[in-house]
XYZ file of C-alpha atoms in Angstrom:
464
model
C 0.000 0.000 0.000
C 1.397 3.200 -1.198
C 0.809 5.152 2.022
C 1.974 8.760 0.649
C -1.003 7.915 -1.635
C -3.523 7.314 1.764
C -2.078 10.765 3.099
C -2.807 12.525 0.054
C -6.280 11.555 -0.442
C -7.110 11.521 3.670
C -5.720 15.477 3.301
C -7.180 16.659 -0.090
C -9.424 19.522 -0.309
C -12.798 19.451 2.342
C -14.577 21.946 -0.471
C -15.686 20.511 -3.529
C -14.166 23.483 -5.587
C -11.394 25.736 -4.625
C -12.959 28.480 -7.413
C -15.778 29.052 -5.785
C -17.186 32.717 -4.179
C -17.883 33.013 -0.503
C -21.590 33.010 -0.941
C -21.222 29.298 -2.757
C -18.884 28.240 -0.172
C -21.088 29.403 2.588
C -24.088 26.863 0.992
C -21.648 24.016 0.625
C -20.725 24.340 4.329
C -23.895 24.921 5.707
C -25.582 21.500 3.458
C -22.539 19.238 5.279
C -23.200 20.445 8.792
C -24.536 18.064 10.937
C -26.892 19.490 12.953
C -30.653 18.249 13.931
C -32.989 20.070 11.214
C -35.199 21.418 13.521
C -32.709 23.135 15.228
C -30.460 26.337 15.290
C -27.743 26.535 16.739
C -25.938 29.595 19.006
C -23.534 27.910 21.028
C -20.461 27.712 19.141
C -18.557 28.986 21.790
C -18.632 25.833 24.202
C -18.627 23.491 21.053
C -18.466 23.355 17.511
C -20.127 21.136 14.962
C -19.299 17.526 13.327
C -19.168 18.258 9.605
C -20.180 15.681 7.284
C -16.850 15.301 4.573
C -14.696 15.254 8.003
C -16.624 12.337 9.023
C -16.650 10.716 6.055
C -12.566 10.812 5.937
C -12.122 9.840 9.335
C -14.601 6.343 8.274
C -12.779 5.877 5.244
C -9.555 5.588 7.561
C -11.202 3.569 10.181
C -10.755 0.026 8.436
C -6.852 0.631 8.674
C -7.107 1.897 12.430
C -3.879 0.682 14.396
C -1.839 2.123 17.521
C 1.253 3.900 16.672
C 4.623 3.431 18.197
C 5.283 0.607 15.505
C 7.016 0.405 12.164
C 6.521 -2.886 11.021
C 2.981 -3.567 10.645
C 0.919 -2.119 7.712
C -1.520 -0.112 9.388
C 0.875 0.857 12.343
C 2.750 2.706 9.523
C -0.102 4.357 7.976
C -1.455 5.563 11.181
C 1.649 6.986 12.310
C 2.432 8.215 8.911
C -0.966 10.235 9.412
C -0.676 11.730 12.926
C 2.636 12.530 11.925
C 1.152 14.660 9.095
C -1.573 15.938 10.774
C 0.995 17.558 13.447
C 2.761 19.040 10.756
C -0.355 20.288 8.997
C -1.623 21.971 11.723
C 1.716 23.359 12.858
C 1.414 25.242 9.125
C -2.024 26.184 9.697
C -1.279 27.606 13.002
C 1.254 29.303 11.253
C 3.900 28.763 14.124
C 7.980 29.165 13.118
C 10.345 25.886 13.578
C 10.803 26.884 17.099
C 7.764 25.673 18.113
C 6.543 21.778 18.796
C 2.649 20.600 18.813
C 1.629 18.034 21.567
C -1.590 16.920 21.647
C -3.349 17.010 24.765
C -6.559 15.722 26.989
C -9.981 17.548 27.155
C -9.504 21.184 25.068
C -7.213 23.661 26.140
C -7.516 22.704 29.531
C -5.843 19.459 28.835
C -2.979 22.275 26.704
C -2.815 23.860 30.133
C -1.972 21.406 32.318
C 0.960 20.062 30.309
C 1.809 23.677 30.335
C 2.163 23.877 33.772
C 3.878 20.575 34.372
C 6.450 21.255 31.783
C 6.928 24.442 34.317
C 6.474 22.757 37.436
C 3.584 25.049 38.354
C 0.483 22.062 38.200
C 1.206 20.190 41.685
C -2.257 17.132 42.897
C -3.453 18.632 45.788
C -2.467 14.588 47.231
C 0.828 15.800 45.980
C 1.398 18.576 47.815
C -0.073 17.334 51.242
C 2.555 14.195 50.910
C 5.349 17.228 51.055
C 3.774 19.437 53.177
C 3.923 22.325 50.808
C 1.742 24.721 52.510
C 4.266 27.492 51.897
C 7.248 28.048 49.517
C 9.562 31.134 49.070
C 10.217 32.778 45.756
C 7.213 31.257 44.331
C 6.821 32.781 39.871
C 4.480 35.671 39.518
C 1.727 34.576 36.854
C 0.110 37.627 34.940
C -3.512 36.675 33.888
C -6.076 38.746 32.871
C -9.666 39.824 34.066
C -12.032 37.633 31.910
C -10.357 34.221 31.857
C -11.823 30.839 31.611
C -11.747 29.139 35.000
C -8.908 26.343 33.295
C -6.492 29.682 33.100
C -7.483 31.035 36.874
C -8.666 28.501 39.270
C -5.497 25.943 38.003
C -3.110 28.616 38.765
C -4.360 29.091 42.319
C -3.974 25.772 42.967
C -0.477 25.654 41.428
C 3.002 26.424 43.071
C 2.925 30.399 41.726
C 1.408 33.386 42.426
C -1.363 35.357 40.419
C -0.987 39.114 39.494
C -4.608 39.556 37.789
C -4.214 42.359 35.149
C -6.705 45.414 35.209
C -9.551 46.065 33.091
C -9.306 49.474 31.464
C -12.267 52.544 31.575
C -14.002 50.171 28.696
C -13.711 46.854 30.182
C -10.812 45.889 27.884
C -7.146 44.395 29.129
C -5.113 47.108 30.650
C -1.758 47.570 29.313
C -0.662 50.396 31.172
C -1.549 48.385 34.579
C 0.224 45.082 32.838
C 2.944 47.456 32.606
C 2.962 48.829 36.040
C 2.955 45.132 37.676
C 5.575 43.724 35.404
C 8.156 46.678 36.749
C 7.371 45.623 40.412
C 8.206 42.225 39.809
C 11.172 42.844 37.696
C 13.723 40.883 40.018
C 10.782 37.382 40.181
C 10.122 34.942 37.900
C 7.577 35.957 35.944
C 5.259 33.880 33.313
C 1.890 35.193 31.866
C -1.122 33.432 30.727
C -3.887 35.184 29.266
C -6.857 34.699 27.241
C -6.761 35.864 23.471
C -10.662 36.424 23.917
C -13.101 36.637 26.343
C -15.553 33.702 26.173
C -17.969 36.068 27.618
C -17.729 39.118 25.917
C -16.008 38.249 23.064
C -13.367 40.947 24.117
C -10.555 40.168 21.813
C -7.131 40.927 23.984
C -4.288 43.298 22.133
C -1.962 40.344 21.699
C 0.936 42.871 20.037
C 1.028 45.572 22.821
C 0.624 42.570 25.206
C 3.233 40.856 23.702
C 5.729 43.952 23.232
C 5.375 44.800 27.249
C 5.894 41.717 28.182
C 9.526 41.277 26.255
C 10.171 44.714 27.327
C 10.056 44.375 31.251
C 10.586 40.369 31.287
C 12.692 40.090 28.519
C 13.437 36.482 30.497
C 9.809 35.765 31.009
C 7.275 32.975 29.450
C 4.260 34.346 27.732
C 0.947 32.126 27.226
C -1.892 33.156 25.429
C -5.259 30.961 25.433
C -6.265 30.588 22.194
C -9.603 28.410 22.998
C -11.938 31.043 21.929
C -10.491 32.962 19.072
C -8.550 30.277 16.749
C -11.574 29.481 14.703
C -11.791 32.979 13.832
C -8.602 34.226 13.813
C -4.095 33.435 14.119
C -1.469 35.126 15.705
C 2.058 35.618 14.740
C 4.252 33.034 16.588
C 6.776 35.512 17.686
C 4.359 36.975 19.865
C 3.998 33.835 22.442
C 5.829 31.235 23.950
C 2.638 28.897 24.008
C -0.716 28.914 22.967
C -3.132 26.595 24.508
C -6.017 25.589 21.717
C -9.779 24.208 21.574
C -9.914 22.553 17.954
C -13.503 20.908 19.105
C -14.779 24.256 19.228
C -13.981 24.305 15.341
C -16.897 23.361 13.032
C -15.668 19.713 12.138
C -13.400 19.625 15.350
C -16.489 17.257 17.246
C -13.847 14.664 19.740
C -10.763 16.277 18.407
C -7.818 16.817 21.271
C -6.456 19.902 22.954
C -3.453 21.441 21.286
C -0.179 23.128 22.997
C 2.114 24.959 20.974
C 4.719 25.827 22.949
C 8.881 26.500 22.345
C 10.848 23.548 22.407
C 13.066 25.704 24.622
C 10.568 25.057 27.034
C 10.640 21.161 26.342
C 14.202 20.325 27.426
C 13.885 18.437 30.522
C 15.162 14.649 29.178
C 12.739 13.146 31.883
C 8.773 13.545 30.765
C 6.522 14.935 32.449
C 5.172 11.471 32.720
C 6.785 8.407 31.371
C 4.356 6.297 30.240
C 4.144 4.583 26.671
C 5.315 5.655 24.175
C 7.864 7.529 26.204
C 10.407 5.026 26.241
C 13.418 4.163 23.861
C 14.909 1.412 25.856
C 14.128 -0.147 29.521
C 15.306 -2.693 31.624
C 15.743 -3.584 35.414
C 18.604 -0.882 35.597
C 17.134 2.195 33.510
C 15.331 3.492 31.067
C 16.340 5.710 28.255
C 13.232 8.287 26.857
C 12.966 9.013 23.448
C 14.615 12.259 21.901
C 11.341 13.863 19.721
C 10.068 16.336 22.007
C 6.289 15.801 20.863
C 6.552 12.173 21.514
C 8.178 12.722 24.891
C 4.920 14.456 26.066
C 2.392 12.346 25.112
C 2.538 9.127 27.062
C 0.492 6.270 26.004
C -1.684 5.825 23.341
C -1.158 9.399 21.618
C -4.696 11.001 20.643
C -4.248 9.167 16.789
C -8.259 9.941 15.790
C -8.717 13.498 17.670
C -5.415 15.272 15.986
C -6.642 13.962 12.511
C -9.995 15.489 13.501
C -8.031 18.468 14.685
C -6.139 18.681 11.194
C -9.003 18.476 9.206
C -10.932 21.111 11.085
C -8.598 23.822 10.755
C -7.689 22.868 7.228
C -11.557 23.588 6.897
C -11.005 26.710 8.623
C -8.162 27.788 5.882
C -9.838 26.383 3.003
C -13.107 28.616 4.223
C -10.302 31.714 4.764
C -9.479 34.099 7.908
C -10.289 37.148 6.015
C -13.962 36.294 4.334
C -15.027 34.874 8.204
C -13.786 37.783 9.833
C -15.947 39.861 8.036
C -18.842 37.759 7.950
C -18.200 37.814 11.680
C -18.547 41.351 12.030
C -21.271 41.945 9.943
C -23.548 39.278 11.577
C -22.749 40.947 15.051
C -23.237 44.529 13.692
C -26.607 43.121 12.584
C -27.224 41.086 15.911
C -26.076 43.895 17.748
C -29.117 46.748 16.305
C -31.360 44.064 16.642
C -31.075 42.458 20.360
C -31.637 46.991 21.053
C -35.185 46.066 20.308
C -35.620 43.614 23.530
C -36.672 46.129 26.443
C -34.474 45.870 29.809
C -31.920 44.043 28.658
C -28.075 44.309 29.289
C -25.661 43.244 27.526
C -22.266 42.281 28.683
C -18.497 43.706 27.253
C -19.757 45.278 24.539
C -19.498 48.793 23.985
C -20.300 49.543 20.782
C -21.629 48.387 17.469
C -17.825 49.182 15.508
C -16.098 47.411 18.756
C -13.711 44.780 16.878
C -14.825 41.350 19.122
C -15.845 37.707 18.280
C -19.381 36.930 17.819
C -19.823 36.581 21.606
C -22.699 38.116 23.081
C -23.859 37.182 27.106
C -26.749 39.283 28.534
C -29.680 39.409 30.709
C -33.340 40.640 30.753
C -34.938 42.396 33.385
C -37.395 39.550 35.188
C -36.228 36.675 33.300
C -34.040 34.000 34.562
C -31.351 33.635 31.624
C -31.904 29.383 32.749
C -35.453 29.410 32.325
C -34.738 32.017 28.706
C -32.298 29.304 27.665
C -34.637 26.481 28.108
C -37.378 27.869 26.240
C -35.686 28.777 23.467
C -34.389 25.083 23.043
C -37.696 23.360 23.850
C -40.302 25.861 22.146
C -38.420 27.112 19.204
C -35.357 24.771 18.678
C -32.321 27.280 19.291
C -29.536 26.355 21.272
C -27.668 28.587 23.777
C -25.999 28.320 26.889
C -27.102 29.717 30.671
C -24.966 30.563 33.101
C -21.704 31.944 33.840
C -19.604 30.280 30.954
C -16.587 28.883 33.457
C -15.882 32.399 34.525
C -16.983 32.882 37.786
C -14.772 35.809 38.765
C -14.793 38.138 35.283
C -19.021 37.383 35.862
C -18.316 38.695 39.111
C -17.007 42.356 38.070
C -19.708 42.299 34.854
C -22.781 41.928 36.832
C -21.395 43.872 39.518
C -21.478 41.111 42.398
C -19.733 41.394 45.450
C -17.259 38.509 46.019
C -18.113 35.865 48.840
C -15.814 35.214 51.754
C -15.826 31.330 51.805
C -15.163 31.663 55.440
C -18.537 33.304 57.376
C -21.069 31.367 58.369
C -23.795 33.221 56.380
C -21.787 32.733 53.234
C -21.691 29.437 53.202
C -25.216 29.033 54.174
C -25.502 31.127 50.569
C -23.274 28.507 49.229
C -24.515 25.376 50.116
C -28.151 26.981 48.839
C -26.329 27.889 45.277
C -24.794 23.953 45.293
C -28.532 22.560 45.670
C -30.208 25.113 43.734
C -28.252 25.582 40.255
C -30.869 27.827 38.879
C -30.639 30.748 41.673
C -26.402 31.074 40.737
C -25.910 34.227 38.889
C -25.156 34.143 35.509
C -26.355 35.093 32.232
C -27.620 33.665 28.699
C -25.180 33.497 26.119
C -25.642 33.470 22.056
C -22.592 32.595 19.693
C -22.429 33.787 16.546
C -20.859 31.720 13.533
C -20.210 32.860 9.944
C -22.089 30.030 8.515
C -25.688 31.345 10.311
C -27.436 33.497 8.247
C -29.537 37.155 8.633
C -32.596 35.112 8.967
C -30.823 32.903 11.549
C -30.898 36.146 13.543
C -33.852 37.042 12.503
C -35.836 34.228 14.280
C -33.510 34.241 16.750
C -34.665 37.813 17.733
C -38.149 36.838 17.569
C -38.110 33.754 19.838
C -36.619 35.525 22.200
C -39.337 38.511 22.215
C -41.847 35.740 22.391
C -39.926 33.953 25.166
C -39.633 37.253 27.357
C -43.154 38.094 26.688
C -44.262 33.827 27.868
C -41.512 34.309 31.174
C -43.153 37.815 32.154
C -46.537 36.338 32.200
């Protein structure tokens, strides 16, 4: 079997024509989305779509499935042969420099972020860290986040051996430089990392990567700098040389449906010859005296049975992505959410979260309540009466909800705040949050259109 061959076809072209105009291409993608048909759906944000032509690929490759880590069997080779690609493949797409290596990880970027912080030594077990009695440890790195991140970026770094600076929002609600600036001189003589979120998966706030990036080398020229790519990479790259590591989401591609999280990170950063854990796959040689690990960098982080089906998924989605192009769904982006935008000013009482004007250059990420309307109860309506999916409640970030809705912050230790607590653990529906609607380039005016309408006719059924 001629296995460049199988590579060739298994990669060729998702779009049936590479001549085609945007309008054509946004029918062809639209007719292989696989989506229920009496549905619509607005929550692109916490997942993307399965797209038929990926799935057919992935069962044309099925009959030859095999583990990797092999070289003599048949479909051991092929297999390999094709996550080897698909790392490659996305590495281009990603557009990242030969500095960089692509591991695939567990769950989303969350799984990215963890082996980010054990190739740091920042992710400790809480099990770990009672067996040494590490309740307190000098010198500990300083770890710049931002205001609106994902709980995976926040909560993990609390319970990791560093300490958080949280960066400022500005007048606007938008990442402080200036403050970034500020902080970064104070801890000039520390060890200093930053992770922070390209977008808000709130508020769609897109993050000013350059500036962020350029303050950063200036003031910790010695520093790491992370950027959490989960929300903006199906819209949108960044140039390489502004980021150490980028933690990615490619399920929340359309087409990306079970694919693995993705870290891109320097293989500067990868030079420890033990890995992080050395499981299969990790080893060269063992016996009763040692072990020697293997030298590719990749393959030294991803022990066992590497993720062979969810990077090919991963591949194919963002080659989807490309084929589509960053420039026509950027704009189709922003003229859905300009649209969006005038009409959700039709729906009395309602605010709206981040957003601060209809020119405002953000993803297609709208959260917002309505005066006397639980956003849970809003959310289920819409789904059972009229078939539209979104998502209630506070998106997996707690504390940037906290400043939007203006909520004061708990202290876990009174006695009437955990009574509070313990009533918000039994009682989902009483938690604060929001409902939130994601836009995506293939939905179309009328897609907003009813959307708008239900939810009129949803307020007016939850006010009765």
């Amino acid at each position: 079997m001629d296995i460049q061959s199988f590579i060739q076809k298994f990669f060729a072209p998702l779009l049936s024509r590479a001549d085609m105009g945007f309008d054509e291409v946004l029918e062809e993608v639209r007719r292989h989305t696989i989506l229920d048909s009496q549905s619509t759906y607005f929550d692109w944000t916490a997942s993307g779509l399965a797209y038929a032509v990926i799935e057919s690929r992935i069962q044309e490759i099925l009959p030859f499935y095999a583990n990797t880590h092999s070289f003599s069997a048949t479909h051991a080779r092929i297999m390999g042969a094709l996550y080897e690609e698909a790392r490659f493949r996305l590495t281009k797409g990603l557009e990242l420099d030969d500095e960089f290596v692509l591991i695939g990880c567990g769950s989303g970027a969350s799984g990215a972020i963890k082996k980010f912080q054990e190739l740091l030594g920042i992710y400790i077990p809480p099990a770990t860290r009672e067996r040494l009695a590490l309740d307190s440890l000098p010198k500990l790195p300083k770890v710049f986040i931002s205001s609106y991140e994902h709980h995976s970026n926040e909560i993990s770094l609390r319970e990791g051996l560093c300490e958080i600076q949280k960066v400022a929002l500005d007048s606007v609600g938008h990442f402080c430089v200036s403050d970034f600036a500020t902080k970064l001189q104070a801890c000039h003589n520390d060890e200093i990392i930053a992770s922070i979120a390209l977008a808000s998966n709130v508020s769609g706030i897109i993050s000013p990567f350059e500036e962020i990036a350029h303050t950063f080398r200036h003031h910790a020229p010695k520093g790491i700098l992370a950027f959490d790519g989960a929300s903006s990479s199906p819209y949108m790259n960044i140039p390489s040389h502004c980021f150490d590591a980028l933690f990615l989401a490619p399920h929340k591609l359309l087409g990306g449906v079970q694919s693995c999280g993705l870290l891109a990170v320097r293989k500067s950063l990868c030079q420890n010859p033990i890995p992080s854990f050395s499981g299969g796959g990790t080893i060269e040689y063992a016996n009763d005296n040692g072990q020697l690990y293997v030298q590719n960098l990749a393959h030294k982080e991803e022990a066992g049975t590497p993720y062979i089906i969810g990077l090919l998924r991963a591949a194919l989605a963002y080659q989807l992505r490309n084929e589509i192009g960053l420039e026509h769904i950027k704009r189709r982006e922003r003229v859905l959410s300009h649209i969006f935008l005038k009409e959700l000013k039709s729906i009395p009482a309602l605010t709206l979260y981040g957003h601060q004007s209809e020119t405002a250059e953000n993803l297609g990420i709208f959260s917002f309540n309505i005066a006397c309307v639980s956003p849970f109860d809003l959310s289920m309506l819409l789904s059972q009466k009229f078939g539209i999916q979104t998502r209630a409640g506070c998106s997996c970030a707690g504390p940037y909800g906290h400043y939007l809705m203006e909520l004061d912050s708990l202290e876990f230790t009174t006695q009437q705040s955990q009574k509070l607590l313990c009533d918000l653990l039994q009682n989902p529906h009483k938690r604060p949050g929001w409902i939130r609607i994601s836009l995506h380039y293939t939905h179309t005016i009328e897609d907003i259109q009813y959307l708008v309408e239900s939810l009129h006719k949803c307020v007016k059924i939850l006010r009765t």
